[in-house]
Structures are given as structure tokens and as C-alpha cells.
Amino acid sequence: MNVIEAENLSKTFRVKRKEKGLQGSLKAIFHPQTEAVHAVDRISFTVEEGEMLAFIGPNGAGKSTTIKMLTGILYPDDGAVKVLGIDPSKKRKQLAYQIGTVFGQKEQLWTHLTPYDNFRFFGAIYDLPDAEAEARIRELSEIFELDAFINTPVRSLSLGQRIRCELAASLIHKPRVLFLDEPTIGLDPVVKENIRSLIKQMNKELHTTIFLTSHDVGDIEKLCKRIVIVNNGKIVLDDSMTHLKYHYLNKKIVELKLHEEAVLPQLAGITVLKQNGGHVKLEVDTGIMKINDALRHIDAENMVDINISNIPLENIIMEIYKAEGSSLKRGPLDGNHLKKEGL
Amino acid sequence: MSTAVKNELRVCMLSVKYNIMREMLNKVTFLTNILFMALNNATFIVQWVILFSLREDIGGYALRDVMLLWGLAASTFGLAHILFARAFSLPDLIINGKLDAYLVLPKNVLLSVLTSQTSVSAIGDLLYGLVILCVFSLSIGRFFLFVLFTVTGAVIYTAFALLMGSLSFWFVRAEMFAGHMTSSMVSFATYPDGIFKGAVKFLLYLVIPVGMAIYQPVHIMMDFNAGRLLAVLGYTLLLSAAAVFVFYRGLRRYSSSNLMEARG
């Protein structure tokens, strides 16, 4: 069952334009000029119940605008959207009872209150009877291990503890869809991992649909099975994480440490990225040449150490951001778009 | 009262309560803010006592009437800023995209926004207004009217701020205009309406709603008139409805931003 259905969703903002300097400012008073910016341009997608979806893109790609239209914050200019069968722009309040939002960079809690008082406030917002709110707080406190600081004012909590409280507060009403915007931003690796496993647990036990936006590849890789990439207001890729990796990871990075400098073979499928004395970095296109065959061209006696790695997902995503969107959407991904920069 | 309305009011009251609790974190600042606002208002009594020592009548008002006017203006301003302080900084929320936090919650956006901030010094204004009433012209009937007009005045004042603030949905830099308009309402509210003539009087009843928020209520308290009372109540409802309508029309143009602050 689809919990989110977006069809030709569009949003255009009119942005003021002015020429530089004071003269430009004066001119803009009498002849204001605006330009239409298509923040979201006819995007269509669906999300199934219980799915964990990464909705990512570079800054200004249109992902926040899309989420805001899905949650009823913004009215679409065109197209149709249904979340849990509800049109967010028409029945925002009704929808809000069934969705949750967590914005990693933005506090939703009252900082002078304790997490417990905050949860009671959110319980009141979602019309939970006192007994039900209490039971839910106990349950969430157990899942998120909040007991140690549930009666400490939020302003005195560490960032990791605060994010756990933000997550718990957004779940007080058992939302069916949870929108997470950079939930692990600014957290240390241990806390990040902790938050990710909590999100996974939530998805598994409560079957909550997760709609995640993040610039942290770790979040995307460890949580989501499907990835939607937006750029310039359009969906440039909508694919499963496995499929994405399979098609893009046909290039390997081979780092070699040699006894002495060697002349490297000039063969199709092997690109020398860097050579500094005995230290060599190669890129092998396994679509053209197998790793095994590539290594045969290097004198094994001269080899001190070897490291073979995949191209980081971060680089793959960066490359997709740069690529022309339409040719990538649901099309075969041959990985040839990958460039050497940053490898 | 329906459960939905009860729940809305419960959340609004909780919001105001938590706002006041936040301000009470520093007890000294909390109390001095209230006390000094009341004292600040009290300094104007001296000014009016001096003026009335020179003339017996200013714009048809005696000293007692001017004090009543001041008291009502202060309590009206106070109540509006205790309950609905955010109405007066609405352009900031609109321009900087800070309405998002209220739009994702299953409650009335407008009520949630209005009650999301409290001005502590406004408690001083409200108390000052009540003290002035008690000192200068207390009677049981006048007390009840004073309380009623404090409520209608606060609603009119908030609705006017909401109307002016909502202009920011349409116009860039409308916040300065909105600020001037709402502060002019306070300025005019502290002078007897008898000193204003012609176009200015027209302005004070039809453009800046100080006439129905303060002047008419003071006249009713001085000389009760049921027709005028109904007119004030009707005007309060009409202006509120207009402000709510304009706010929601504007909300459709809201363009958000990447900021989100709910309780700042």
C-alpha cells in the first residue's frame, strides 16, 4: 500500500532580481524585476508503507520544498499529492495527527522544560488522554533509554540526548510516517550509530515509514533500501540502494606500495590516478578488465602492499548530482559518469 | 464546548503557562521587568497632573477620565502582550520562514502562533491598568466593564497587529509599516480623543482602530450606553474575522525557508 503518492508535483517561487550596487537598488524600487525559480518541477514518486526512503540532493535541489508540500507546510502550484490518502494542503491538521517530523538542526522542544514536560505538552497537542500519554512516555523512555535524564531540563542535555528526546517527542502519537531531516547532524559517530539503530528498530517494530533527508552518506547507506536523488527540482534517480551500488561500483581503486618505481602498463580499463615513487593509485574499470587480470600486469615480486576498495558512495552521489538528470532516471547505470576527482 | 475546542484551548493555555515559566527562570529579572514597567507607566501620571493643574478640561476629559483612559490602554496592551505577544512579531515569522514549526502540528496555526510568546513586562502593564482603575474610578459596574473592554481592546489590538503583520505575506519590508501602525495605536490610545478633530478623528476610528478599542469603551464607562457597547462588541468580532481571513489568505502565499524555530 502506498502511503505517499506525488504526481507532477510542482512549486515555483518568484525571486527578486536586482542589478548590483546602489544604482541597482534604486532601479529596483521603480522597476522591480522578479524571476521564476522552479524549486520543484513536476516530480512523481510513491512510497510504500514501512519503506525507508532516502530523499537526497544538493542544497537548493528542491528536497526541503518537496517535504514541506508533503507535510502541508507549503501549497503546491501544480500536481497532486496524497499522504496516507490525505491531501496535505486541504487537510493539514488531519494529516498532522498521523505524521511526525524531526529536524536535526531545529529544536521543537521547549529547552527550559524537562523531556517529561515536553512529552506531556506534545501529548496535549496530539489530544492524548493523560493515562495514554503517561503509558506512551514510559514506552518511549524505555526504547530510547531516556530514564537517566527525563527530568533534566532540555537545555542541559548533550546534543545526542536532545536528538533522542526530539525523536521520542515526534513519536508520542505513534505516527505512521516519519519525516527525518538530517537527524544525525553534529553528532559523534557513536551517538550517530545509536540514533540509526533506534530508527531501524522503530521501522521494524512499529512499521513506521521513514522519509529521510540527509547529507550524511552513513545515514543513507545504513538505513535506507531505496534512494531518490533530486537536483534542480527534478528527480534524477529513483532506485534501490543495491541496484545503485551494483551498477556504480564497477570501478575499483587499487592502491599499491612497490619496492621500487615501476613503469605501469597503458591498458584499456586501467587509469593511473596518482604515482609518487613506489606509491601508486590506479582505477580499474572491471567492466573492461577484471581486477585479477589487471594485477597480472604488475610485477608481484615488486609489490610490498596492496589495497583494493570501492568508490565511496559519497562520490557516486556527488557524480549523480553533477550528471544530467533525465538520462539517469530509471535507466541503466553504467558507471561511466564517474570521474577521477576526489578518488 | 466541543472536545476539539477544549483541546485547542488546553494547548494554548499550556503554551502561555510554559512561556511564563520560561521567563520565571530568572526570578530577579522577572520581577524587575514587571515592576519597572508599572513604574514607567506611573511617571505619566505626573505629566497629566501638571497639565490638569493648568487646565480643568483637556479634550472633554478630566484627570480621572484621562487616568481611566491610561489604565484601559495599559491593561489592553498588557493582556494582548501576555497572551498573544507573537502577533506583534508576525512579520519576522513570515519573512524568515518560522511558521513551519506550527504548520506540522495538528492544531490551529493561528492560535498556536499567537500564544507562542509572552512579554513579561506586559504583566506590569496589566497590573498598572487595574491599579489605576482602583485608585481613580472604582465601582463594581465599572470594574466589570473595564475587564470586558480590556478583553475586547486586547482582541482588537491583536487583530490589528495580525492584519498589519499579514501584509508581509504579500509585501517585502512590510514589517516596518506594520510596526509603525501598531505602535501608533498605542500612542494615540494615551491621549483624550476630544483633542483630535476632522481627518485625524476619521483615521482613529476607521484606519487605526483605537476609537473602538479605547475611546468608545472609556465613554461607555463614563456614561453607559448599551448601543455603543454592542457596537464595540460587533466591531471586535468583525475586525477579528477580517484579520483571521487575511492571515489564512496570506498563509497560502507563505514560502517558508530553511529555518525552524518554534519557541525562540
Coordinates of C-alpha atoms in Angstrom, one line a residue:
Chain A
M1 CA 0.0 0.0 0.0
N2 CA 1.3 3.4 -0.9
V3 CA 1.5 5.9 2.0
I4 CA 2.9 8.7 -0.2
E5 CA 1.8 9.5 -3.7
A6 CA 3.1 12.5 -5.6
E7 CA 2.2 13.2 -9.2
N8 CA 3.7 16.0 -11.2
L9 CA 4.2 17.9 -8.0
S10 CA 5.5 21.5 -8.8
K11 CA 6.4 24.6 -6.8
T12 CA 7.7 27.8 -8.3
F13 CA 8.9 30.7 -6.2
R14 CA 9.3 34.2 -7.6
V15 CA 12.7 35.6 -6.6
K16 CA 13.6 39.3 -6.8
R17 CA 16.4 40.2 -9.1
K18 CA 18.3 43.5 -8.9
E19 CA 21.4 44.9 -10.6
K20 CA 24.5 45.4 -8.5
G21 CA 25.2 48.5 -6.3
L22 CA 23.2 51.4 -5.1
Q23 CA 22.0 52.3 -8.6
G24 CA 20.6 48.8 -9.0
S25 CA 18.8 49.1 -5.6
L26 CA 17.3 52.4 -6.7
K27 CA 16.3 51.0 -10.1
A28 CA 14.7 48.0 -8.4
I29 CA 12.4 50.3 -6.4
F30 CA 10.8 51.7 -9.6
H31 CA 11.2 48.7 -11.8
P32 CA 11.2 45.6 -9.7
Q33 CA 12.2 42.5 -11.5
T34 CA 11.4 39.0 -10.5
E35 CA 12.4 35.7 -11.8
A36 CA 10.6 32.4 -11.6
V37 CA 12.6 29.6 -9.8
H38 CA 11.2 26.1 -10.3
A39 CA 12.0 24.7 -6.9
V40 CA 10.1 21.5 -7.6
D41 CA 9.4 20.7 -11.2
R42 CA 6.8 18.0 -12.0
I43 CA 8.1 15.3 -9.8
S44 CA 6.3 12.0 -9.3
F45 CA 7.0 9.2 -6.9
T46 CA 5.3 6.8 -4.5
V47 CA 6.4 5.4 -1.1
E48 CA 5.1 2.2 0.3
E49 CA 4.1 1.6 3.8
G50 CA 7.0 0.6 6.0
E51 CA 9.6 1.7 3.5
M52 CA 12.8 3.5 4.5
L53 CA 13.5 6.0 1.8
A54 CA 16.4 8.4 1.4
F55 CA 15.4 11.6 -0.4
I56 CA 18.6 13.4 -1.1
G57 CA 20.1 16.1 -3.2
P58 CA 22.5 19.0 -3.1
N59 CA 21.5 22.3 -1.3
G60 CA 18.7 24.0 -3.3
A61 CA 17.7 20.9 -5.1
G62 CA 14.1 21.0 -4.0
K63 CA 14.1 18.3 -1.3
S64 CA 13.0 20.6 1.5
T65 CA 10.3 22.2 -0.6
T66 CA 9.0 18.7 -1.5
I67 CA 8.9 17.6 2.2
K68 CA 7.2 20.9 3.0
M69 CA 4.5 20.1 0.4
L70 CA 4.2 16.6 1.7
T71 CA 3.7 17.8 5.3
G72 CA 1.2 20.6 4.4
I73 CA 3.6 23.5 5.1
L74 CA 3.6 24.7 1.5
Y75 CA 0.9 24.6 -1.1
P76 CA 1.8 23.0 -4.4
D77 CA 1.4 25.2 -7.5
D78 CA 0.6 22.2 -9.6
G79 CA 0.2 18.4 -9.4
A80 CA -1.3 16.2 -6.8
V81 CA -0.1 14.8 -3.5
K82 CA -1.6 12.3 -1.1
V83 CA 0.0 11.3 2.2
L84 CA -1.9 8.4 3.9
G85 CA -4.7 9.2 1.4
I86 CA -4.9 12.8 2.7
D87 CA -4.3 15.9 0.6
P88 CA -1.9 17.8 2.9
S89 CA -2.9 21.2 1.5
K90 CA -6.5 20.6 2.2
K91 CA -6.5 18.6 5.5
R92 CA -3.2 19.6 7.1
K93 CA -4.4 19.1 10.7
Q94 CA -5.9 15.7 10.0
L95 CA -2.7 14.6 8.4
A96 CA -0.6 16.0 11.2
Y97 CA -2.1 13.5 13.7
Q98 CA -0.6 10.7 11.6
I99 CA 2.8 12.0 10.7
G100 CA 5.9 13.0 12.7
T101 CA 8.7 15.3 11.8
V102 CA 12.3 15.6 13.2
F103 CA 14.5 18.4 12.1
G104 CA 18.1 17.7 13.3
Q105 CA 19.1 21.4 13.1
K106 CA 15.9 22.8 14.5
E107 CA 14.6 22.5 18.1
Q108 CA 11.0 21.6 18.5
L109 CA 11.3 21.1 22.3
W110 CA 11.0 23.8 25.0
T111 CA 14.5 24.0 26.3
H112 CA 13.6 25.2 29.8
L113 CA 11.3 22.2 30.3
T114 CA 12.3 18.7 31.1
P115 CA 11.8 16.0 28.4
Y116 CA 8.9 14.6 30.5
D117 CA 7.1 18.0 30.5
N118 CA 7.8 18.4 26.8
F119 CA 6.3 14.9 26.1
R120 CA 3.2 15.9 28.1
F121 CA 2.9 19.1 26.0
F122 CA 3.2 17.1 22.8
G123 CA 0.7 14.6 24.2
A124 CA -1.7 17.5 24.7
I125 CA -1.0 18.7 21.2
Y126 CA -2.0 15.3 19.8
D127 CA -5.0 15.1 22.2
L128 CA -3.8 12.1 24.1
P129 CA -5.6 11.4 27.3
D130 CA -3.4 11.6 30.4
A131 CA -3.2 7.9 31.1
E132 CA -2.3 7.2 27.4
A133 CA 0.3 9.9 27.4
E134 CA 1.9 8.5 30.6
A135 CA 2.0 5.0 29.1
R136 CA 3.5 6.2 25.9
I137 CA 6.1 8.2 27.7
R138 CA 7.1 5.1 29.7
E139 CA 7.3 3.1 26.5
L140 CA 9.4 5.7 24.6
S141 CA 11.6 6.3 27.6
E142 CA 12.4 2.6 27.6
I143 CA 13.1 2.3 23.9
F144 CA 15.2 5.5 23.7
E145 CA 16.8 4.9 27.2
L146 CA 15.7 8.3 28.5
D147 CA 15.3 7.4 32.2
A148 CA 18.6 8.9 33.3
F149 CA 17.7 12.4 32.0
I150 CA 14.0 12.5 31.6
N151 CA 13.7 15.0 34.4
T152 CA 16.6 17.2 33.4
P153 CA 15.8 20.5 31.5
V154 CA 16.5 20.0 27.8
R155 CA 18.9 22.9 27.7
S156 CA 21.2 20.9 30.0
L157 CA 21.3 17.8 27.8
S158 CA 24.0 16.8 25.3
L159 CA 23.2 17.0 21.6
G160 CA 22.8 13.3 21.4
Q161 CA 20.4 13.2 24.3
R162 CA 18.5 16.0 22.9
I163 CA 18.1 14.4 19.5
R164 CA 16.9 11.2 21.2
C165 CA 14.3 13.3 23.0
E166 CA 13.3 15.1 19.7
L167 CA 12.8 11.6 18.1
A168 CA 10.8 10.4 21.1
A169 CA 8.6 13.6 21.1
S170 CA 7.9 13.1 17.4
L171 CA 6.7 9.6 18.1
I172 CA 4.4 10.3 21.1
H173 CA 1.3 10.0 18.8
K174 CA 2.6 6.8 17.0
P175 CA 2.9 8.4 13.6
R176 CA 2.6 6.2 10.5
V177 CA 5.1 8.2 8.5
L178 CA 8.1 9.9 10.0
F179 CA 9.9 12.7 8.1
L180 CA 13.5 13.0 9.3
D181 CA 15.6 15.9 8.1
E182 CA 19.3 15.5 9.0
P183 CA 18.6 13.6 12.2
T184 CA 22.2 12.9 13.0
I185 CA 23.8 16.2 12.1
G186 CA 26.5 17.3 14.5
L187 CA 26.5 14.0 16.4
D188 CA 29.6 12.0 17.2
P189 CA 30.0 8.6 15.5
V190 CA 28.8 6.5 18.5
V191 CA 25.7 8.6 19.0
K192 CA 25.0 8.6 15.3
E193 CA 25.1 4.8 15.3
N194 CA 22.8 4.7 18.3
I195 CA 20.3 7.0 16.6
R196 CA 20.4 5.0 13.4
S197 CA 19.7 1.7 15.2
L198 CA 16.8 3.4 17.1
I199 CA 15.3 4.5 13.7
K200 CA 15.8 1.0 12.3
Q201 CA 14.1 -0.5 15.4
M202 CA 11.2 1.9 15.1
N203 CA 10.8 0.9 11.5
K204 CA 11.0 -2.8 12.3
E205 CA 8.8 -2.9 15.4
L206 CA 6.2 -0.2 14.6
H207 CA 6.4 -0.5 10.8
T208 CA 6.8 3.3 10.6
T209 CA 7.5 4.6 7.1
I210 CA 10.7 6.6 7.2
F211 CA 11.3 9.5 4.8
L212 CA 14.8 10.6 5.3
T213 CA 16.8 13.5 4.0
S214 CA 20.5 13.7 4.9
H215 CA 23.8 14.7 3.6
D216 CA 25.4 12.0 5.7
V217 CA 26.1 9.0 3.5
G218 CA 26.3 6.8 6.6
D219 CA 22.6 7.6 7.4
I220 CA 21.6 6.8 3.8
E221 CA 23.7 3.6 3.5
K222 CA 22.8 2.1 6.8
L223 CA 19.2 3.0 7.0
C224 CA 17.6 3.1 3.5
K225 CA 16.9 0.5 0.9
R226 CA 15.7 3.0 -1.6
I227 CA 17.2 6.2 -2.7
V228 CA 15.6 9.1 -4.6
I229 CA 18.0 11.8 -5.8
V230 CA 16.7 15.3 -6.7
N231 CA 18.5 18.0 -8.4
N232 CA 17.3 21.3 -9.9
G233 CA 13.7 20.4 -8.8
K234 CA 13.7 17.1 -10.7
I235 CA 14.1 13.5 -9.7
V236 CA 17.4 12.4 -11.3
L237 CA 17.5 8.9 -9.8
D238 CA 15.0 6.7 -8.1
D239 CA 16.5 3.3 -7.4
S240 CA 17.2 0.6 -4.8
M241 CA 20.4 1.0 -2.9
T242 CA 21.5 -2.4 -4.0
H243 CA 20.9 -1.6 -7.7
L244 CA 22.7 1.7 -7.3
K245 CA 25.8 0.1 -5.8
Y246 CA 25.8 -2.8 -8.3
H247 CA 25.8 -0.5 -11.3
Y248 CA 28.1 2.1 -10.0
L249 CA 30.6 0.1 -8.2
N250 CA 32.2 -1.4 -11.3
K251 CA 35.2 0.7 -10.7
K252 CA 37.8 -0.2 -8.1
I253 CA 40.5 1.8 -6.6
V254 CA 43.8 -0.2 -6.3
E255 CA 46.5 1.3 -4.1
L256 CA 49.9 -0.3 -4.4
K257 CA 53.1 0.1 -2.5
L258 CA 56.1 -1.1 -4.6
H259 CA 59.7 -1.7 -3.7
E260 CA 60.9 0.5 -6.4
E261 CA 59.3 2.7 -9.0
A262 CA 57.9 0.7 -11.9
V263 CA 56.6 1.5 -15.4
L264 CA 52.9 0.9 -15.3
P265 CA 51.0 -0.7 -18.2
Q266 CA 49.0 1.5 -20.5
L267 CA 45.9 -0.7 -21.0
A268 CA 42.2 0.0 -21.6
G269 CA 40.4 -0.3 -18.3
I270 CA 43.3 0.9 -16.1
T271 CA 43.8 4.5 -15.3
V272 CA 46.7 5.8 -13.3
L273 CA 45.3 8.3 -10.8
K274 CA 48.5 9.0 -8.9
Q275 CA 52.1 7.9 -8.9
N276 CA 54.6 9.0 -6.4
G277 CA 57.7 6.9 -6.4
G278 CA 56.7 3.4 -5.2
H279 CA 53.2 4.6 -4.2
V280 CA 50.7 4.1 -7.0
K281 CA 46.9 4.6 -7.2
L282 CA 45.0 3.0 -10.0
E283 CA 41.4 2.9 -11.1
V284 CA 40.3 -0.3 -12.7
D285 CA 37.2 -0.5 -14.7
T286 CA 36.0 -4.1 -14.0
G287 CA 33.6 -3.8 -16.9
I288 CA 36.6 -3.8 -19.2
M289 CA 39.2 -5.7 -17.3
K290 CA 38.9 -8.0 -14.3
I291 CA 40.9 -7.0 -11.2
N292 CA 42.7 -10.3 -11.4
D293 CA 43.8 -9.5 -15.0
A294 CA 44.9 -6.0 -14.1
L295 CA 47.0 -7.3 -11.2
R296 CA 48.8 -9.8 -13.6
H297 CA 50.3 -6.8 -15.3
I298 CA 52.1 -5.7 -12.2
D299 CA 55.3 -7.5 -11.0
A300 CA 54.2 -9.4 -7.9
E301 CA 57.8 -9.6 -6.7
N302 CA 58.0 -5.8 -6.6
M303 CA 54.8 -5.5 -4.5
V304 CA 55.0 -4.6 -0.8
D305 CA 51.4 -3.9 0.0
I306 CA 48.0 -3.7 -1.8
N307 CA 44.6 -2.3 -1.0
I308 CA 41.5 -2.6 -3.2
S309 CA 38.5 -0.6 -2.4
N310 CA 35.1 0.5 -3.8
I311 CA 34.5 4.1 -4.9
P312 CA 32.8 5.7 -1.8
L313 CA 29.0 6.1 -2.1
E314 CA 29.6 9.8 -1.4
N315 CA 31.5 10.1 -4.7
I316 CA 28.8 8.2 -6.5
I317 CA 26.1 10.5 -5.2
M318 CA 28.3 13.6 -6.0
E319 CA 28.7 12.4 -9.5
I320 CA 24.9 11.8 -9.9
Y321 CA 24.3 15.4 -8.7
K322 CA 26.5 16.6 -11.5
A323 CA 25.0 14.4 -14.2
E324 CA 22.1 15.3 -16.4
G325 CA 19.0 14.1 -14.7
S326 CA 16.8 12.8 -17.3
S327 CA 19.2 10.2 -18.8
L328 CA 19.7 8.6 -15.4
K329 CA 16.2 8.2 -14.2
R330 CA 15.4 4.5 -14.0
G331 CA 17.8 3.9 -16.8
P332 CA 20.7 1.5 -16.9
L333 CA 23.6 2.9 -14.9
D334 CA 26.9 2.0 -16.4
G335 CA 29.1 3.9 -14.0
N336 CA 31.0 5.6 -16.8
H337 CA 30.0 9.0 -15.4
L338 CA 32.4 8.6 -12.6
K339 CA 35.3 10.8 -12.8
K340 CA 38.6 10.6 -11.1
E341 CA 38.4 13.7 -9.0
G342 CA 38.5 13.1 -5.3
L343 CA 39.2 9.4 -5.6
Chain B
M1 CA -18.0 23.2 24.1
S2 CA -16.7 20.6 21.7
T3 CA -13.7 18.4 22.6
A4 CA -11.7 19.9 19.7
V5 CA -12.2 23.4 21.0
K6 CA -11.4 22.3 24.6
N7 CA -8.2 20.7 23.4
E8 CA -7.2 23.8 21.4
L9 CA -7.7 26.0 24.4
R10 CA -5.8 23.5 26.6
V11 CA -2.8 23.6 24.4
C12 CA -3.0 27.5 24.2
M13 CA -3.1 27.7 28.0
L14 CA -0.2 25.3 28.3
S15 CA 1.7 27.3 25.8
V16 CA 1.2 30.6 27.8
K17 CA 2.0 28.8 31.0
Y18 CA 5.2 27.4 29.7
N19 CA 6.2 30.8 28.2
I20 CA 5.7 32.4 31.7
M21 CA 7.6 29.6 33.3
R22 CA 10.5 30.3 30.9
E23 CA 10.5 33.9 31.9
M24 CA 10.4 33.0 35.6
L25 CA 13.7 31.1 35.3
N26 CA 15.4 34.2 36.5
K27 CA 13.2 35.5 39.3
V28 CA 15.0 38.8 39.7
T29 CA 14.7 39.8 36.0
F30 CA 11.1 38.5 36.0
L31 CA 10.0 40.7 38.9
T32 CA 12.0 43.8 38.0
N33 CA 10.6 43.7 34.4
I34 CA 7.1 43.8 35.8
L35 CA 7.8 46.3 38.5
F36 CA 9.7 48.8 36.2
M37 CA 7.1 48.6 33.5
A38 CA 4.4 49.6 36.1
L39 CA 6.7 52.4 37.4
N40 CA 7.5 53.6 33.8
N41 CA 3.7 53.9 33.2
A42 CA 3.3 55.7 36.5
T43 CA 5.6 58.5 35.5
F44 CA 3.0 59.7 33.1
I45 CA 0.6 60.4 35.9
V46 CA 2.9 63.2 37.0
Q47 CA 2.8 64.7 33.5
W48 CA -1.1 64.7 33.4
V49 CA -1.4 66.0 37.0
I50 CA 0.8 69.0 35.9
L51 CA -1.3 69.5 32.8
F52 CA -4.6 69.4 34.7
S53 CA -3.2 71.9 37.2
L54 CA -3.0 74.4 34.3
R55 CA -6.4 73.5 32.7
E56 CA -9.5 71.8 34.1
D57 CA -10.6 70.2 30.9
I58 CA -8.5 68.7 28.1
G59 CA -10.4 67.5 25.1
G60 CA -13.5 67.0 27.3
Y61 CA -11.6 64.8 29.8
A62 CA -11.0 65.5 33.5
L63 CA -7.9 64.0 35.2
R64 CA -10.0 61.0 36.4
D65 CA -11.1 60.3 32.8
V66 CA -7.6 60.5 31.4
M67 CA -6.4 58.1 34.1
L68 CA -9.2 55.7 33.1
L69 CA -8.1 56.1 29.5
W70 CA -4.5 55.3 30.5
G71 CA -5.5 52.4 32.7
L72 CA -7.5 50.8 29.9
A73 CA -4.7 51.4 27.3
A74 CA -2.2 49.9 29.6
S75 CA -4.3 46.8 30.6
T76 CA -5.3 46.3 26.9
F77 CA -1.7 46.4 25.8
G78 CA -0.7 44.2 28.7
L79 CA -3.3 41.5 28.1
A80 CA -2.5 41.4 24.3
H81 CA 1.2 41.0 25.0
I82 CA 0.7 38.4 27.7
L83 CA -1.5 36.1 25.7
F84 CA -0.7 37.0 22.0
A85 CA 2.8 38.7 22.0
R86 CA 3.7 36.8 18.8
A87 CA 1.1 38.8 16.8
F88 CA 3.4 41.7 17.2
S89 CA 6.4 40.0 15.6
L90 CA 4.4 38.1 13.0
P91 CA 6.4 39.6 10.0
D92 CA 9.6 38.1 11.4
L93 CA 7.9 34.6 11.4
I94 CA 6.6 35.1 7.8
I95 CA 9.8 36.6 6.3
N96 CA 12.2 34.2 8.0
G97 CA 10.0 31.1 7.4
K98 CA 9.4 30.4 11.0
L99 CA 5.8 29.3 10.7
D100 CA 6.9 25.8 9.7
A101 CA 7.0 24.5 13.2
Y102 CA 3.4 25.4 13.8
L103 CA 2.2 24.0 10.4
V104 CA 3.4 20.5 11.2
L105 CA 1.3 20.3 14.3
P106 CA -2.4 19.2 14.4
K107 CA -3.6 22.4 16.0
N108 CA -4.9 25.7 14.8
V109 CA -1.9 27.5 13.3
L110 CA -3.0 31.0 14.2
L111 CA -3.8 30.2 17.8
S112 CA -0.5 28.3 18.2
V113 CA 1.5 31.2 16.7
L114 CA -0.2 33.9 18.7
T115 CA 0.2 32.1 22.0
S116 CA 3.8 31.0 21.4
Q117 CA 5.4 34.1 23.1
T118 CA 4.7 36.1 26.2
S119 CA 6.0 39.5 27.2
V120 CA 6.7 39.6 30.9
S121 CA 6.8 43.3 31.2
A122 CA 3.2 43.3 29.9
I123 CA 2.1 41.8 33.3
G124 CA 3.3 45.1 34.7
D125 CA 1.1 47.0 32.2
L126 CA -2.0 44.9 33.1
L127 CA -1.5 45.3 36.8
Y128 CA -0.9 49.0 36.3
G129 CA -4.2 49.4 34.5
L130 CA -6.1 47.6 37.2
V131 CA -4.4 49.7 40.0
I132 CA -5.2 52.9 38.1
L133 CA -8.9 51.8 37.9
C134 CA -9.0 51.0 41.6
V135 CA -7.3 54.3 42.6
F136 CA -9.1 56.8 40.3
S137 CA -12.6 55.5 39.5
L138 CA -13.6 52.2 41.1
S139 CA -17.2 51.0 41.1
I140 CA -18.5 47.4 40.6
G141 CA -20.2 48.2 37.3
R142 CA -17.1 50.0 36.0
F143 CA -14.8 47.1 37.1
F144 CA -16.8 44.6 35.1
L145 CA -16.9 46.9 32.1
F146 CA -13.2 47.6 32.5
V147 CA -12.4 43.8 32.4
L148 CA -14.7 43.4 29.4
F149 CA -13.1 46.3 27.5
T150 CA -9.6 45.0 28.4
V151 CA -10.5 41.8 26.6
T152 CA -12.2 43.5 23.6
G153 CA -9.4 46.0 23.4
A154 CA -6.7 43.3 23.5
V155 CA -8.6 41.4 20.8
I156 CA -8.8 44.5 18.6
Y157 CA -5.2 45.4 19.2
T158 CA -4.1 41.8 18.4
A159 CA -6.3 41.6 15.3
F160 CA -4.9 44.9 14.1
A161 CA -1.4 43.7 14.6
L162 CA -2.3 40.4 12.8
L163 CA -3.8 42.4 9.9
M164 CA -0.8 44.6 9.6
G165 CA 1.7 41.7 10.1
S166 CA 0.0 39.6 7.5
L167 CA 0.9 42.2 4.9
S168 CA 4.3 40.6 4.9
F169 CA 2.8 37.6 3.1
W170 CA 2.4 40.0 0.1
F171 CA 4.9 42.8 0.5
V172 CA 8.6 42.8 1.2
R173 CA 9.7 45.1 4.1
A174 CA 6.0 45.5 5.2
E175 CA 7.2 44.8 8.7
M176 CA 8.2 48.5 9.2
F177 CA 4.8 49.7 8.1
A178 CA 3.2 47.1 10.4
G179 CA 5.3 48.2 13.3
H180 CA 4.5 51.9 12.8
M181 CA 0.8 51.2 12.6
T182 CA 0.6 49.1 15.7
S183 CA 2.8 51.4 17.8
S184 CA 0.7 54.4 16.6
M185 CA -2.3 52.7 18.1
V186 CA -0.6 52.7 21.5
S187 CA 0.5 56.4 21.1
F188 CA -3.0 57.6 20.2
A189 CA -4.6 55.5 22.9
T190 CA -3.0 57.6 25.7
Y191 CA -4.5 61.0 24.6
P192 CA -8.1 62.1 25.0
D193 CA -10.0 61.7 21.7
G194 CA -11.5 65.2 22.2
I195 CA -8.2 66.8 21.2
F196 CA -8.4 65.2 17.7
K197 CA -10.6 66.7 15.0
G198 CA -11.6 66.1 11.4
A199 CA -9.4 63.8 9.4
V200 CA -7.4 62.6 12.4
K201 CA -10.6 61.5 14.2
F202 CA -11.7 59.7 11.0
L203 CA -8.3 58.0 11.0
L204 CA -8.6 56.9 14.6
Y205 CA -11.9 55.2 14.0
L206 CA -11.6 53.8 10.5
V207 CA -7.9 53.2 9.9
I208 CA -6.2 52.7 13.3
P209 CA -8.9 51.0 15.4
V210 CA -8.0 52.9 18.6
G211 CA -11.5 54.5 18.6
M212 CA -13.3 51.2 19.2
A213 CA -10.6 49.7 21.3
I214 CA -10.1 52.5 23.8
Y215 CA -12.1 55.8 23.2
Q216 CA -15.6 54.3 23.0
P217 CA -15.1 52.0 25.9
V218 CA -13.9 54.9 28.0
H219 CA -17.0 56.9 27.0
I220 CA -19.2 53.9 27.9
M221 CA -17.5 53.6 31.3
M222 CA -18.0 57.3 31.9
D223 CA -21.6 57.3 30.6
F224 CA -23.1 53.8 30.0
N225 CA -24.8 53.3 26.6
A226 CA -25.9 49.8 25.5
G227 CA -26.0 50.7 21.8
R228 CA -22.3 51.7 21.9
L229 CA -21.5 48.6 23.9
L230 CA -23.0 46.5 21.2
A231 CA -21.2 48.4 18.5
V232 CA -17.8 47.8 20.3
L233 CA -18.6 44.1 20.6
G234 CA -19.7 43.9 17.0
Y235 CA -16.6 45.7 15.8
T236 CA -14.4 43.4 17.8
L237 CA -15.9 40.4 16.1
L238 CA -15.8 41.9 12.6
L239 CA -12.2 43.0 12.9
S240 CA -11.1 39.7 14.3
A241 CA -12.9 37.8 11.5
A242 CA -11.2 40.1 8.9
A243 CA -7.8 39.6 10.5
V244 CA -8.2 35.8 10.5
F245 CA -9.4 35.8 6.9
V246 CA -6.4 37.9 5.7
F247 CA -4.0 35.7 7.7
Y248 CA -5.2 32.5 6.1
R249 CA -5.3 34.0 2.7
G250 CA -1.7 35.1 3.2
L251 CA -0.7 31.7 4.5
R252 CA -1.4 30.3 1.1
R253 CA 1.5 32.5 -0.2
Y254 CA 3.8 31.5 2.6
S255 CA 7.1 30.4 1.1
S256 CA 8.9 29.0 4.2
S257 CA 12.7 28.9 4.5
N258 CA 15.3 26.6 6.0
L259 CA 14.9 28.0 9.4
M260 CA 12.7 26.4 12.0
E261 CA 12.3 27.8 15.5
A262 CA 9.2 27.1 17.5
R263 CA 9.9 28.5 20.9
G264 CA 12.6 31.1 20.3

